[in-house]
Short mmCIF file of C-alpha atoms and ligand atoms in Angstrom, two decimals:
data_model
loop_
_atom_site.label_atom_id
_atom_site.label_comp_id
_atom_site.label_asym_id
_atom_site.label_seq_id
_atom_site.Cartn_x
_atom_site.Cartn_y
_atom_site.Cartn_z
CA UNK A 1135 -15.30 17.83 14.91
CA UNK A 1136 -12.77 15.58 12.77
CA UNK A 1137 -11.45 16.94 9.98
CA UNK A 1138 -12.48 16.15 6.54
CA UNK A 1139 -12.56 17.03 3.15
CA UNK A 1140 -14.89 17.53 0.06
CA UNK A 1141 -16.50 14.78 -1.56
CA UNK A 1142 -15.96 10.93 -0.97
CA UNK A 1143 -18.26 8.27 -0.21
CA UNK A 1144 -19.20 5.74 3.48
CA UNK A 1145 -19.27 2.35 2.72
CA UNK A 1146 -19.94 0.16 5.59
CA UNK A 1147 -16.18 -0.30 6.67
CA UNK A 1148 -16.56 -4.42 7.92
CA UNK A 1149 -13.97 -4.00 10.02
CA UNK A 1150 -15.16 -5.66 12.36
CA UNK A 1151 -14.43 -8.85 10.40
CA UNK A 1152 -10.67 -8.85 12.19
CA UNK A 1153 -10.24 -4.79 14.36
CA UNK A 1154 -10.27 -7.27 17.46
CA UNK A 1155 -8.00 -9.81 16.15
CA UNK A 1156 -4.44 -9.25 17.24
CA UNK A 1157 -1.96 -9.87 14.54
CA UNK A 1158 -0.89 -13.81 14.41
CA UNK A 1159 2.62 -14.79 13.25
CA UNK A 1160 2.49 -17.20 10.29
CA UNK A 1161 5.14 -20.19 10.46
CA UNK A 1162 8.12 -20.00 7.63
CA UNK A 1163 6.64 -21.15 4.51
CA UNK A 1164 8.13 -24.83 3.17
CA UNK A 1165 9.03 -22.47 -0.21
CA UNK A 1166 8.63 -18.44 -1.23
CA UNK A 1167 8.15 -17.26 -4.42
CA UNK A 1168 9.81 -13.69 -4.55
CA UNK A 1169 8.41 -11.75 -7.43
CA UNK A 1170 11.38 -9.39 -9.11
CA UNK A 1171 8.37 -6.83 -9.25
CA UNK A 1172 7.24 -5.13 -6.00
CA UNK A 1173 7.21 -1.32 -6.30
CA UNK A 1174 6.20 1.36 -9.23
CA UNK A 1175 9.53 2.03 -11.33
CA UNK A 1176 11.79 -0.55 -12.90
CA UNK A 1177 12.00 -4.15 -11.93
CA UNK A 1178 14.96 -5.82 -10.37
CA UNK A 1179 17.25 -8.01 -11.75
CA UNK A 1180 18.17 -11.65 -10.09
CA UNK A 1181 21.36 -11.56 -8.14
CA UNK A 1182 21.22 -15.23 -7.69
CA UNK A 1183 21.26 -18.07 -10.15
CA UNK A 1184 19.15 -22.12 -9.72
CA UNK A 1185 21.35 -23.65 -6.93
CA UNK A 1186 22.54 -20.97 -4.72
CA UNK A 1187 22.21 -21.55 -0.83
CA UNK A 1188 21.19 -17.91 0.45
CA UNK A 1189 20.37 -16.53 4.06
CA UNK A 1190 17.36 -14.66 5.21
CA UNK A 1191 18.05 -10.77 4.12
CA UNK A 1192 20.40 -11.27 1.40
CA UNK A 1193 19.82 -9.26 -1.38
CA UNK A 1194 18.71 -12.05 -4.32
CA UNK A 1195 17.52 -9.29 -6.84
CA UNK A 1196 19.00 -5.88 -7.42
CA UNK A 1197 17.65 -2.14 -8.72
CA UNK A 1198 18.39 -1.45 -11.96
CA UNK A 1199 17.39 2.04 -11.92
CA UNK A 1200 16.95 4.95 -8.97
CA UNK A 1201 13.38 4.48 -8.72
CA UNK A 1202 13.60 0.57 -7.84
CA UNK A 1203 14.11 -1.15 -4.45
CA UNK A 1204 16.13 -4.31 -4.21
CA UNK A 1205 14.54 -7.71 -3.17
CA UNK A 1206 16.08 -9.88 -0.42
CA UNK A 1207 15.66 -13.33 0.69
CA UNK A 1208 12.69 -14.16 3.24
CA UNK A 1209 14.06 -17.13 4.54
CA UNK A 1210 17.15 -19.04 4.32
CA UNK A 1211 17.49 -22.00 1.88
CA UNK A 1212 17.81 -23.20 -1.88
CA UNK A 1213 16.79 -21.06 -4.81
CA UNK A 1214 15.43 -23.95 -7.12
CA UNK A 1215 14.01 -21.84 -9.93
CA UNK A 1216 13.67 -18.18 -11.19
CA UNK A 1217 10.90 -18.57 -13.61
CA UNK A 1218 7.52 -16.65 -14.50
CA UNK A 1219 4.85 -17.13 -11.90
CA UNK A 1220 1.44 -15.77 -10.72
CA UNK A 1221 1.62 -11.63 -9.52
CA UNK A 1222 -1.23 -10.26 -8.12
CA UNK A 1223 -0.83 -6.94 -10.07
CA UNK A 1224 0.65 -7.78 -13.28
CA UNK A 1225 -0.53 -11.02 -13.85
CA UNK A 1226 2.77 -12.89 -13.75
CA UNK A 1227 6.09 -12.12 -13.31
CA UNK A 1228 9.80 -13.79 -12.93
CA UNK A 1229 10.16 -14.90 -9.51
CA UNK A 1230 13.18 -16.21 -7.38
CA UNK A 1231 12.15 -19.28 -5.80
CA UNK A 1232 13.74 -20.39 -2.46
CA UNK A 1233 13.08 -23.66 -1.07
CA UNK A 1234 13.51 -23.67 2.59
CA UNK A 1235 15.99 -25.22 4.79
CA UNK A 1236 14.22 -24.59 7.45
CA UNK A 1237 16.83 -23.20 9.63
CA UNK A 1238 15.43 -19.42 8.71
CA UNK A 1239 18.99 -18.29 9.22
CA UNK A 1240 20.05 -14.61 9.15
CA UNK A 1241 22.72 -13.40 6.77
CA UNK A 1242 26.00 -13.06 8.51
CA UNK A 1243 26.07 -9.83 10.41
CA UNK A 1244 21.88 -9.57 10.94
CA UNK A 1245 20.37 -8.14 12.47
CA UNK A 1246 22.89 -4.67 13.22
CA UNK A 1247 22.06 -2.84 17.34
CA UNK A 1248 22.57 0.79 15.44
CA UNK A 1249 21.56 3.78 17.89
CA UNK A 1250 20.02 6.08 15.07
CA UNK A 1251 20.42 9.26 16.92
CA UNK A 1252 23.89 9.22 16.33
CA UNK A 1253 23.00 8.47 12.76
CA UNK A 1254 23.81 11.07 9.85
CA UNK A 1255 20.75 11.79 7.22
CA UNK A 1256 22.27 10.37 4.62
CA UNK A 1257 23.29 7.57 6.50
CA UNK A 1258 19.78 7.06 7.26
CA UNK A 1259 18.42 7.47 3.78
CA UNK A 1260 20.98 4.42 2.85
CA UNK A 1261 19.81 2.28 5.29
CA UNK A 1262 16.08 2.34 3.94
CA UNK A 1263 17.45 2.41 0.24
CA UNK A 1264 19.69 -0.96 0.98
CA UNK A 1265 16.80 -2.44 3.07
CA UNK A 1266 14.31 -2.37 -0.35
CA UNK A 1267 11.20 -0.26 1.69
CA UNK A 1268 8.11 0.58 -0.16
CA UNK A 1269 5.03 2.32 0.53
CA UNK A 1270 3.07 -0.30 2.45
CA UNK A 1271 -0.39 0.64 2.06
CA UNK A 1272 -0.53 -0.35 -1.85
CA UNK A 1273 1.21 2.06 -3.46
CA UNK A 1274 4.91 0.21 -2.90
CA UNK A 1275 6.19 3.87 -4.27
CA UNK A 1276 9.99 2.89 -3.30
CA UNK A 1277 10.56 4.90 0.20
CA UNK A 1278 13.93 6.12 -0.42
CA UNK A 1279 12.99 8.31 -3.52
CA UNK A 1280 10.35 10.04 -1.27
CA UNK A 1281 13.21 11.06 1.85
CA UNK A 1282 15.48 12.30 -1.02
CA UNK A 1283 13.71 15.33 -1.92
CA UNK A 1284 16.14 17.51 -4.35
CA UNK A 1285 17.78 20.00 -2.53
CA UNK A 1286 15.15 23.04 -3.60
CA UNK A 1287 12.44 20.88 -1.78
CA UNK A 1288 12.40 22.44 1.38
CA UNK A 1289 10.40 19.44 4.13
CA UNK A 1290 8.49 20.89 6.85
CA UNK A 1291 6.05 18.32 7.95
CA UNK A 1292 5.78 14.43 7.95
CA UNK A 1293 2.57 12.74 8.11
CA UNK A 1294 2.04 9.04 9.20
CA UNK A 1295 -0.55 7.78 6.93
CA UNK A 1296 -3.25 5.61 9.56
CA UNK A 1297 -6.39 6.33 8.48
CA UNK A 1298 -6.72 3.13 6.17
CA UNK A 1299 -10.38 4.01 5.08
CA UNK A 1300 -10.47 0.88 2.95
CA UNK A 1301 -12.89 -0.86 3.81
CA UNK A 1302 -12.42 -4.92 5.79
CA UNK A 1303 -8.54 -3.95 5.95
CA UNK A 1304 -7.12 -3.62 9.51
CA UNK A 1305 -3.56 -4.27 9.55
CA UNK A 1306 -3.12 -0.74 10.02
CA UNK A 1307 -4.86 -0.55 13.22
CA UNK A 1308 -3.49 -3.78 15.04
CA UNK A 1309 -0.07 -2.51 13.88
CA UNK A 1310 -0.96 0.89 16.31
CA UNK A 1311 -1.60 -1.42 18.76
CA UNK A 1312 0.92 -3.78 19.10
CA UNK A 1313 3.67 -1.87 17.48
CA UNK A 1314 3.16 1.52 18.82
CA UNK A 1315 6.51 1.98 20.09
CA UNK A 1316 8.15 1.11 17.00
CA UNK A 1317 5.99 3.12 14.51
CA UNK A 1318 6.74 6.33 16.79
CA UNK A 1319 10.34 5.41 16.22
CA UNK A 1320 10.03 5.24 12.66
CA UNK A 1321 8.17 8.20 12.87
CA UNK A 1322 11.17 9.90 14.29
CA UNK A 1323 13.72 7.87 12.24
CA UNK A 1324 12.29 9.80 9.04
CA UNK A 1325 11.92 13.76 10.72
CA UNK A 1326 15.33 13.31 11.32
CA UNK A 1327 16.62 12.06 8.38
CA UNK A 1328 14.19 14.68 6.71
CA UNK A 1329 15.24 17.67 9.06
CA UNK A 1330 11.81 18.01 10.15
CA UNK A 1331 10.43 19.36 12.70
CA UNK A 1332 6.72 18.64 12.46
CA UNK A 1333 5.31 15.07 12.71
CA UNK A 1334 1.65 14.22 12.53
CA UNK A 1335 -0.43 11.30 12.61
CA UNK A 1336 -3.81 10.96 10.70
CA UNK A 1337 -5.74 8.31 12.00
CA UNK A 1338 -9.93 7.73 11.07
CA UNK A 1339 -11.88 7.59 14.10
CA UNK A 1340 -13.18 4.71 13.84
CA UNK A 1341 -9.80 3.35 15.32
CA UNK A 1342 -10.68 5.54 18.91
CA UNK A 1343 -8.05 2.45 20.56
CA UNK A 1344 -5.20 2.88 18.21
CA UNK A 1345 -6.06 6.77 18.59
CA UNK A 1346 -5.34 6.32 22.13
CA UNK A 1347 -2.18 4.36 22.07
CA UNK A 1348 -0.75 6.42 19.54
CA UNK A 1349 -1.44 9.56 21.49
CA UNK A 1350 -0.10 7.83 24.28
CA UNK A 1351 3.68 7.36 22.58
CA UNK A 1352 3.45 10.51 20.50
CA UNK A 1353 2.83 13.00 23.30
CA UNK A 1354 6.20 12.01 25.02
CA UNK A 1355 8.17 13.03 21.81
CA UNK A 1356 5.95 15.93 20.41
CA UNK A 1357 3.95 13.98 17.62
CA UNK A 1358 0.48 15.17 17.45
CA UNK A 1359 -2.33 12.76 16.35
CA UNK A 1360 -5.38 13.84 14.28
CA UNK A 1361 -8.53 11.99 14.69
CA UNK A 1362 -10.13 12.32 10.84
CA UNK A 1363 -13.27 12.17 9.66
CA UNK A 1364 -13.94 8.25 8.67
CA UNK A 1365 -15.12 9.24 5.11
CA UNK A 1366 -13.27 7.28 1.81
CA UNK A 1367 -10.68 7.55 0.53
CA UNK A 1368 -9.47 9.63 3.86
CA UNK A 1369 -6.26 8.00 3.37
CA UNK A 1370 -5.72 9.68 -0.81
CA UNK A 1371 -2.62 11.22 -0.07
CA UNK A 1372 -3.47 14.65 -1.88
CA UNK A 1373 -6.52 14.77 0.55
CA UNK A 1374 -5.03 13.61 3.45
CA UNK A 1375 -2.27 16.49 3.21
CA UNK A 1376 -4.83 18.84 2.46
CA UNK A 1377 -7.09 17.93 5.35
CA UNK A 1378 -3.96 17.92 7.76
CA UNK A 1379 -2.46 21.02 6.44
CA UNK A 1380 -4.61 22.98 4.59
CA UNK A 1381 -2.12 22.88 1.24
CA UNK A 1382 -3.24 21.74 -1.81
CA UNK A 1383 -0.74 19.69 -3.59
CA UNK A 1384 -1.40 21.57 -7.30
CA UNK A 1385 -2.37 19.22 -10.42
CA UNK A 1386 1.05 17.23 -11.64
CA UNK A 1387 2.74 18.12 -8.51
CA UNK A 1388 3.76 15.74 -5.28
CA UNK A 1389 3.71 16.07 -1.86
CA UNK A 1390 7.27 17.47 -1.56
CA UNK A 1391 6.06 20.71 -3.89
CA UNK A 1392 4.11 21.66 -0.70
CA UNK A 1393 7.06 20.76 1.58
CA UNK A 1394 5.13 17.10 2.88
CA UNK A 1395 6.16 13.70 2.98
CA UNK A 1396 3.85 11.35 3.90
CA UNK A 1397 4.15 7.45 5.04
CA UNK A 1398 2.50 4.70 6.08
CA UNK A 1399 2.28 2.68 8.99
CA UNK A 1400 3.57 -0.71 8.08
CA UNK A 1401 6.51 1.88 6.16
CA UNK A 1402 7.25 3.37 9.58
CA UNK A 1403 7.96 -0.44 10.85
CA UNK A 1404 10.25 -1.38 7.96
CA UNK A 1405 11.45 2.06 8.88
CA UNK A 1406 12.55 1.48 12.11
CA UNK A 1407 13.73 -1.81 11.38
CA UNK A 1408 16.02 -1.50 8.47
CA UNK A 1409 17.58 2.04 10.20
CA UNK A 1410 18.21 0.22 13.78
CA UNK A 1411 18.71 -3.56 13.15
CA UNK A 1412 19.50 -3.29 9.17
CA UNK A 1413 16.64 -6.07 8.41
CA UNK A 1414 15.03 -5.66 5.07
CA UNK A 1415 11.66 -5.98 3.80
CA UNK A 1416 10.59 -9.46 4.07
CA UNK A 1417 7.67 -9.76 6.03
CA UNK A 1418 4.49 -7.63 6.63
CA UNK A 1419 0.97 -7.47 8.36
CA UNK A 1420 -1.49 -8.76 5.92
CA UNK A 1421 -5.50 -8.77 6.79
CA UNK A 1422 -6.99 -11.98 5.73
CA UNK A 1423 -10.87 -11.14 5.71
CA UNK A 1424 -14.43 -11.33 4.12
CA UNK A 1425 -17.32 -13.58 4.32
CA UNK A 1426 -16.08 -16.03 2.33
CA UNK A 1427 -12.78 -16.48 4.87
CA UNK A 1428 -13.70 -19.35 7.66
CA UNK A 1429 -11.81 -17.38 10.12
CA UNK A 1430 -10.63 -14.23 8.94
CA UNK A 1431 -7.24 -12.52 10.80
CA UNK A 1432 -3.95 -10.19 10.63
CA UNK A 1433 -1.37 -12.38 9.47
CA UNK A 1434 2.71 -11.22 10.00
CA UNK A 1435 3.45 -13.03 6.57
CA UNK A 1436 6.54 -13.97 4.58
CA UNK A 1437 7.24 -11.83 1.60
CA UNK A 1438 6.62 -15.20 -0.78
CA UNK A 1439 4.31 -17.03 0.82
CA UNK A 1440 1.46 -17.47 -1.28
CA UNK A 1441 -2.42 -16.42 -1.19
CA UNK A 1442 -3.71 -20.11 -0.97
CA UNK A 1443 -1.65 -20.75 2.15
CA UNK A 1444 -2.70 -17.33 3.75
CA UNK A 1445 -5.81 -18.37 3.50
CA UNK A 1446 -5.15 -22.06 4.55
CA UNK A 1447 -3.92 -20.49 7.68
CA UNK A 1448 -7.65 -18.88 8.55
CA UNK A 1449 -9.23 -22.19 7.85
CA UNK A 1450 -9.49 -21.78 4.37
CA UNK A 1451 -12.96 -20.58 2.36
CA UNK A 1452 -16.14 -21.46 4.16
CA UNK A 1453 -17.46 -20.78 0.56
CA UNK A 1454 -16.82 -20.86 -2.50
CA UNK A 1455 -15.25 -17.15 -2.98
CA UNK A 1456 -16.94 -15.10 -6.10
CA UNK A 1457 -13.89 -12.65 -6.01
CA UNK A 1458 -10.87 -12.57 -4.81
CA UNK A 1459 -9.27 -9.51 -4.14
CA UNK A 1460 -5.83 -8.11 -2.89
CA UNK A 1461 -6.25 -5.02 -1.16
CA UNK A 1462 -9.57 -3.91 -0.29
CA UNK A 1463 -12.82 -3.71 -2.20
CA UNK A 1464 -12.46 -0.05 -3.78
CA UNK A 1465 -9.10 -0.13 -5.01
CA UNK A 1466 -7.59 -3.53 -4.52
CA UNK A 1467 -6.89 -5.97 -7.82
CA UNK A 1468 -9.32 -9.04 -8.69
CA UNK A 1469 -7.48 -11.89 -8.46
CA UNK A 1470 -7.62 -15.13 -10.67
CA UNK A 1471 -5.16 -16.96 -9.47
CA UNK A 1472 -4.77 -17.38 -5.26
CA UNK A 1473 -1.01 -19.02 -6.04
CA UNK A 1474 0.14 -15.70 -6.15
CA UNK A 1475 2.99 -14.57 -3.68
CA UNK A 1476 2.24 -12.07 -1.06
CA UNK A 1477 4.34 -8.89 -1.90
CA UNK A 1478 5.81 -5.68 0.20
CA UNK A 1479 2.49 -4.32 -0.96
CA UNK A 1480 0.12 -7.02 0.03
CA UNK A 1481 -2.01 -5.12 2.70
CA UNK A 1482 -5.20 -7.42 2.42
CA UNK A 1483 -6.59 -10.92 0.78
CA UNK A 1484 -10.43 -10.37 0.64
CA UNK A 1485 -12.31 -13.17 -0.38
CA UNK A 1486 -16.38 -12.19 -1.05
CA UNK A 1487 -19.11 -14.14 -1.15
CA UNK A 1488 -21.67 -14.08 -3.69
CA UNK A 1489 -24.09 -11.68 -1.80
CA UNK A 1490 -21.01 -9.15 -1.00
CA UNK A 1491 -21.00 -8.97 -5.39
CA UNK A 1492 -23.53 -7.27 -7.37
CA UNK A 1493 -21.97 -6.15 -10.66
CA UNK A 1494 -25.21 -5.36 -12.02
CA UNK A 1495 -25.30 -4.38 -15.77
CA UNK A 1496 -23.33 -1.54 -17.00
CA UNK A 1497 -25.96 1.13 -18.60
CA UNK A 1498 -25.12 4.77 -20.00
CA UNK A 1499 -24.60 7.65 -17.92
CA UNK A 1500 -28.06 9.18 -17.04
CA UNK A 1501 -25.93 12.41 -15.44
CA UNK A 1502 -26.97 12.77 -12.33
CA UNK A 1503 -23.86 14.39 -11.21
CA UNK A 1504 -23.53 11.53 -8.11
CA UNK A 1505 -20.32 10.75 -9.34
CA UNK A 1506 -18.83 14.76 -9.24
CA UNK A 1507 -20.49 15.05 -5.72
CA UNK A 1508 -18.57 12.40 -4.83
CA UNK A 1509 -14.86 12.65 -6.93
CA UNK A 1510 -12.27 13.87 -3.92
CA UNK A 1511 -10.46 15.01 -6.88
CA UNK A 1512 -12.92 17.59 -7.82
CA UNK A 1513 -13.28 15.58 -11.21
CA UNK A 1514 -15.93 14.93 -14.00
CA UNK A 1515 -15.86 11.52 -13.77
CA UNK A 1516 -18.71 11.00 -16.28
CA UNK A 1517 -17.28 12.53 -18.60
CA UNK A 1518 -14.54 10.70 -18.17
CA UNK A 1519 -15.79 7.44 -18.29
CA UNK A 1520 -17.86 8.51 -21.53
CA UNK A 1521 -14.27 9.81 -23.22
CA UNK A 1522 -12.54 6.70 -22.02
CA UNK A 1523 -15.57 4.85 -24.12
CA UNK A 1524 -15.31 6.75 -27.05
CA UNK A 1525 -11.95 6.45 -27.35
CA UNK A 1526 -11.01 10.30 -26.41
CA UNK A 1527 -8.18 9.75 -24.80
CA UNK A 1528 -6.50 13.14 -25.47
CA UNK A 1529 -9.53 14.91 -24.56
CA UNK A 1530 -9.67 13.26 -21.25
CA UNK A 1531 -6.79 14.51 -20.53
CA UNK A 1532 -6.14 17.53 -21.64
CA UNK A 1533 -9.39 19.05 -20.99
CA UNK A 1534 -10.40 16.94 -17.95
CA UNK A 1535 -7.49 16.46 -16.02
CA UNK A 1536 -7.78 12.82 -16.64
CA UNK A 1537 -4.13 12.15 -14.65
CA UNK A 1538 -5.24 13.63 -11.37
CA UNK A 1539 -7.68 10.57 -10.72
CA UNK A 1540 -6.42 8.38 -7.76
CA UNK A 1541 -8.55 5.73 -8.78
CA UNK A 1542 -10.21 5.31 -5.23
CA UNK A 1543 -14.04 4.07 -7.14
CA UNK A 1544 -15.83 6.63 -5.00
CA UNK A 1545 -17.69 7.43 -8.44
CA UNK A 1546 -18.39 3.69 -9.43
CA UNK A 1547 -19.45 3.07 -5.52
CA UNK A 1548 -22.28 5.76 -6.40
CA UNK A 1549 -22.71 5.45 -9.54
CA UNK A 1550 -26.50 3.86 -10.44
CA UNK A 1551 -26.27 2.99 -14.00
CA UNK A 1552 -23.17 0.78 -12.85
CA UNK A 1553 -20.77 2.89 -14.95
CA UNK A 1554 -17.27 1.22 -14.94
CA UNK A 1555 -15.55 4.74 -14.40
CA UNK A 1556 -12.40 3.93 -13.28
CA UNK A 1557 -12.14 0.88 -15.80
CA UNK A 1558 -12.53 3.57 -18.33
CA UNK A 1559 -9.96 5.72 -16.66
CA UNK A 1560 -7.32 3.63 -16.30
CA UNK A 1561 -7.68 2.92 -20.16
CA UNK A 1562 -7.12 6.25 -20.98
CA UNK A 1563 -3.75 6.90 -19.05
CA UNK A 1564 -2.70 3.67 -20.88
CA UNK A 1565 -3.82 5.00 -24.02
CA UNK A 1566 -2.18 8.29 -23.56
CA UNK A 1567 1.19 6.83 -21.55
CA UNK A 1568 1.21 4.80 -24.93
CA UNK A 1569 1.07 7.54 -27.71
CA UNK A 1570 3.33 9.54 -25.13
CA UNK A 1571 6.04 6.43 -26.06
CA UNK A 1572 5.51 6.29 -29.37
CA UNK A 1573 6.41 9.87 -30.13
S1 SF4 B 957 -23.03 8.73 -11.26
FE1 SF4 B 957 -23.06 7.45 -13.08
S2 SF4 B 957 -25.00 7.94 -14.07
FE2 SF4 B 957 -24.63 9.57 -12.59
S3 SF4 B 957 -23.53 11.16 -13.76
FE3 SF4 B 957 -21.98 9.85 -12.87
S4 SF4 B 957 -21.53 8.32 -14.44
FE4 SF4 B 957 -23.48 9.27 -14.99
S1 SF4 B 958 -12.74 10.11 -10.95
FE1 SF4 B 958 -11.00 9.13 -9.97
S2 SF4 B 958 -10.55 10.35 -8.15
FE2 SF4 B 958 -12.62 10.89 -8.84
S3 SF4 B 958 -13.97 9.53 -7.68
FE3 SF4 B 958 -13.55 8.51 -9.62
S4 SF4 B 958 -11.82 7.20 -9.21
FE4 SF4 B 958 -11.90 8.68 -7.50
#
C-alpha cells in the first residue's frame, strides 16, 4: 500500500485538464517584466539602470542579504524602465523591464560544458547560489541556503519533492517525463554536493507514467522512488519527510534538524542546469489550466512574461474567469490583475469558472471537529480561526501552535460553515511577526 500520513483531505485532482499535454515552449516575449522580488528573504537590488543593453543570464538585480537569490536577465535586449508593477504575491513590486531585441543572445561565456563529478561541494553550492535557484513548487525558499546546512547539521537523505498533490497543476509530472534524465542528474548534483548517500523520490500515484520513467533512470544510479498515497497536501514538506522517513521534523525546527533536505522537481532542473552549463533561473514549466482556459497546457515560460500572454498562448478565456489564481486552488494567491509577470515560483495560472466557485457565506464554527480530522499538522484549526477573529493573536500562538500551520486549506476545504481558517491564520502570524518588531 502507498504510504501516507494522518489527516488531509481528496479533492478531485482535475488533472486531467493538461497530465497528457506535453510541455510546449512559449516564443521570447516582445518585453519581460522581472520583479526584484522572487523568493522569501530580502529583495534584490537593480544592477542595471533605464538604457542598459544586457544579455540573456546576466545578473540585472543582486542579493542584498544571505537569504536572497539574484535575478538575471531572461532575454537579451533594452532595459526601458525599473518601476513598480503588478506581483502576483505582493501586489506590486519594482520590476526591471527589458525590451527585447530579439536576438535572445547569451551572455558572453553561456552556457559553461562543466563535468560536475569533478566538481568540489562548495564549488557546487556556488554554482546554484550565482545561478539565483529557488524552491520551484511555490515556496521560492532560495536553494542555496537549504545545501548549506551549518556544519553541526549532519545530511543523510535527500528527497525529490514529486508528489504535487495540488490539485489542476501538472508541470511536475510532464517535467518526469520529458526531463527525466536531467532531474536524476540534479538529483545527484545535490547528494553530492550534500555528501549524501541516500536519495529518494516521492511521487503520488496518480502519476503511475512519471512513476515509471523515474524508476526507470533512478534504478541505474541507486535512487529509489516511492509511490505515495494521493491524499493533500502529500507534498507539505514536514509530512512528506515524515511519510518517507518516519522522522518528525519537531515544532520550530526544519528539515535539516532531522538530517533531510528536500527539493523539488522543477529545482532539480535549475539544478542541473546552473551546476553543468552555468544558466540561471529564467525560465520554468508553468501549467496553464481550468475551465475557464480555451485550451489549457504546460507552458516552458520566460521568467517576465506576463499572465495575460500565458494565457493568450492557450487561446485565451473561453469565459469570463471568476478567479484567477497562481498556483493551485488550495494554496495558490487570487489574482486581480493577469499583467502580472510569471516568477521562479509561478508553478500554475488557474483560471475558474463560475461553477468551479462557491464561496458560500462565512457562518460561526458549529465544532464539528472536521477541520482537526483533517489538519496534517495535528492542529485546532477552529480554534484558531475563532482566536484569529477575536483578535487573540498571542493565544494562538502560544497555546495553539499557531506557527506550525502550512497553510495547505485542508480545514477550509472541509469546513461546512465556510470558516475562512487560514484567512484568520495568516492574520495572526502577521499580527504576532508585527508586535515581535515592535519590541
Ligand atoms: S470544520 Fe468548521 S465548523 Fe467544523 S469545527 Fe472546524 S471550523 Fe468549526
Ligand atoms: S490549520 Fe493550517 S495546517 Fe492545519 S489544515 Fe488548516 S491550513 Fe492546513
Amino acid at each position: 500500500m502507498a504510504k501516507s500520513f494522518r489527516g488531509g483531505v481528496h479533492p478531485d485532482d482535475r488533472k486531467r485538464y493538461t497530465a497528457t499535454k506535453a510541455i510546449e515552449v512559449a516564443p521570447v516575449p516582445v518585453k519581460v517584466i522581472i520583479p526584484t522580488r522572487q523568493h522569501i528573504g530580502a529583495p534584490c537590488a537593480p544592477v542595471v539602470t533605464v538604457g542598459d543593453l544586457v544579455k540573456k543570464g546576466q545578473v540585472i538585480a543582486e542579493a542584498q542579504a544571505f537569504v536572497s537569490s539574484p535575478i538575471h536577465a531572461s532575454t537579451s535586449g533594452k532595459v526601458v524602465e525599473i518601476a513598480d508593477y503588478p506581483h502576483s504575491v505582493f501586489g506590486s513590486c519594482v520590476a526591471i523591464v527589458i525590451e527585447s531585441d530579439g536576438q535572445d543572445e547569451w551572455l558572453e561565456g553561456l552556457p559553461l560544458d562543466r563535468q560536475w563529478k569533478a566538481m568540489e561541494a562548495d564549488e557546487i553550492k556556488d554554482a546554484i547560489r550565482q545561478a539565483g535557484l529557488v524552491g520551484m513548487g511555490g515556496a521560492t525558499f532560495p536553494t542555496h541556503v537549504k545545501m548549506a546546512p551549518p556544519p553541526d547539521k549532519s545530511i543523510d537523505t535527500f528527497i525529490l519533492n514529486a508528489a504535487e498533490c495540488e490539485p489542476y497543476l501538472t508541470a511536475d509530472h510532464r517535467a518526469m517525463l520529458e526531463y527525466t534524465e536531467k532531474i536524476v542528474t540534479g538529483m545527484q548534483i545535490a547528494m553530492k554536493a550534500l555528501g549524501v548517500k541516500r536519495g529518494i523520490v516521492g511521487v503520488e500515484e496518480n502519476k503511475p507514467d512519471a512513476i515509471a520513467a523515474m524508476q526507470k533512470v533512478c534504478g541505474v544510479v541507486g535512487i529509489e522512488v516511492m509511490p505515495l498515497e494521493t491524499k493533500y497536501p502529500q507534498g507539505a514538506e514536514k509530512t512528506l519527510i515524515h511519510v518517507i522517513t518516519g522522522k518528525e521534523v519537531p515544532s520550530g525546527a526544519l528539515p535539516m534538524d532531522v538530517g533531510v533536505v528536500v527539493q523539488n522537481v522543477g529545482t532539480a532542473i535549475a539544478i542541473a542546469d546552473a551546476v553543468e552549463r552555468g544558466i540561471p533561473l529564467i525560465e520554468r514549466v508553468t501549467t496553464v489550466t481550468g475551465a475557464a482556459i480555451a485550451e489549457p497546457k504546460n507552458l516552458l515560460l520566460r521568467v517576465g512574461d506576463t499572465f495575460s500572454n500565458a494565457i493568450a498562448m492557450c487561446g485565451g478565456f473561453k469565459e469570463e474567469p471568476m478567479k484567477v489564481i497562481a498556483g493551485g486552488p488550495m494554496m495558490g494567491m487570487a489574482q486581480s490583475n493577469i499583467e502580472a509577470p510569471i516568477m521562479k515560483g509561478t508553478s500554475g495560472i488557474l483560471a475558474l469558472t463560475a461553477a468551479d466557485v462557491n464561496p458560500g457565506v462565512e457562518r460561526p464554527c458549529i465544532r464539528c471537529g472536521r477541520c482537526v480530522e483533517a489538519c496534517p499538522m495535528g492542529l485546532i484549526p477552529s480554534m484558531l480561526s475563532i482566536l484569529g477573529e477575536r483578535g487573540a493573536y498571542p493565544v494562538a500562538k502560544e497555546e495553539y501552535d499557531l506557527l506550525d500551520c502550512v497553510e495547505c486549506g485542508s480545514c477550509v476545504y472541509v469546513c461546512p460553515a465556510k470558516r475562512n481558517i487560514v484567512h484568520y491564520i495568516k492574520l495572526s502570524k502577521a499580527q504576532n511577526a508585527a508586535m515581535a518588531a515592535k519590541k
